[in-house]
Amino acid sequence: MVGHATETAEEFAETLRAAIRAKGLSLDRIRHRLQMRGAPISITALSYWQSGRRRPERPDSLLALGHLEDVLDLPEGALSQLLGPPRPRGRGRVRPPTPQVQGAGRDNVRLAQLLAGVDTSSDTGLSRVSQQDRVEIGADGGTRRLRSRHTLRADRSGVDRWVLVYDTDAPGNPLPSVGMLRSCRLGRLIADPTSGILVAELLFPKPLRQGETLVLEYELLQDEAPYPALETSHFRRFRLPVREYSLEVRFDSRCLPARCERFSTPDLEQGTEIEVDEWGYAFATSRDFGPGIFGIRWEWVLS
């Protein structure tokens, strides 16, 4: 199995190098085109991938492969199918297999289709003053609950809703239920288990006036089997800037990770290690962030 993994890794690097040569693009141009598609990957990471020194393993990197195939005019799956199972990091440390992401390009199309079914006109009229996410990981390593709190300011009068988009990264599994906690009620909800995406309108009590501020809270509950498999990260993708973002992940005491790190754009491959405290919490925050991706990822020790 080790020999097979090495062979597929070398084949991935060779295929990527050949595609880059055939396309005639510099790594900087490729990086720019991926950035424009909302899939930021650093020049360093691209260089490592084509040299074979590293391969895409992070969820964000795997999601970007579909876009990279498009940029290089490769058939869908030409690169992603060459990746074997994730490599273990350290003695006894393993990352669970990452879900297949060959449909990453189609997922973006599907998301656009789902968003067409709700009213997104208020989105650009709201400033993100602060956003807080609290994630609960169960004893089996799967996400059980996500609780979010948003402080929003109206940049124009008449904005009346927040559009929630949630991607389980596990197509086919049950989607979470949506609970309203503060200053909102559920409007249109579109759930597509096949793609693993949920879109919902959270309606404000009344339209906001320009300059008015609203604190919005909701939660997503994973209360139907089969539950998600071992999670290895949680991140939020920001299309617009946020003044302050905080992310808190609470692990069940029966299932603590071996290590945690925070990560963000522009270089998603590089992370900063953070501690899990004695109560099982990992915490990260950022100011004046976005557009981009910010999150926490972790590794498990499996017995």
Phi, psi and omega in degrees: 000324179296317179298321179295319180297319179296319181298315181292325178296318179294321179295322177300311182298317180296318179296319180294315179300315181296320180293321178294317178298315182296325181283332178075026180257144172285161178298327179293321178292321177296315178302316181297317181293323176294320178300318180295336179270004181079024180231071185292125175226135184286159175299321179301315180297316179299320179296316178298320181297315184284338178275344182087001180291327175221168174223159179296125178225330180294151177305321182293321180293319180295322177295330181284344184298321178300320178291321179297320176299320178295314181300323183267007179058039177263153175297153179301129179089357183300326178263313187297329180289346181271355181274129175275197178292153179302144179280140176292149179241105179085165182295124175075359182262130179224150170256132178296153180305138178277138180303149179301135184236026180299333182272017185303318179295318179292327180300320179295321177295317180296320178299316178300321178296318180293319180294334178294344180270000178232170181266109181257013187293338181278346191302310183282355178265010181238128172271135178273098179287312175205151175221135180231130176241132175238119185248135177248124179255128185281180182294339178267004179085006180259155179290131178253324185208142170233121177246127184237142178229124183237131170256116187240143177239133181283124176272349175208159180285148174103349179293137190219012181198159173241133179260119179268130174236126180228127180245116183286343186059021179218072182306137179098338178279157177301142177274154180289158172273154183253127177244134179268128183248327185200132169060031177198159171224157186282127173262229179289137178232128178237114180247128180234086182302331182300320178264349180076026184240139176235133177233133182214144172269127173253108188273132178287160177301328178201159176300142181274149171273156178304131181088349181284146183246144180226137173256121186243135177225139175210168177219152175245125184246127175264090189242019180228132177285153359284138180284161178301147176288184179310120175275150177234002178192162167217130180215160176239136177261121182259118175278331179234157184294153174232139182291318179214132177231136176229141181230128181234127178242124178251123180261142174296140183299341179273358183210077182263143181284160177286325179200159178226152172210151174268151179212157180197164172289153016272346183245092183287342180286334182265135179229165176243122185294139177231157183269151166261119186285180186293344178264002177089018183257139168242138189222140176212149181214159178211147178247147178048056184255149172104162358295155179151193183241136177222135181193183175235136175231162186209166177238147179255154165252116182260131180273000000 
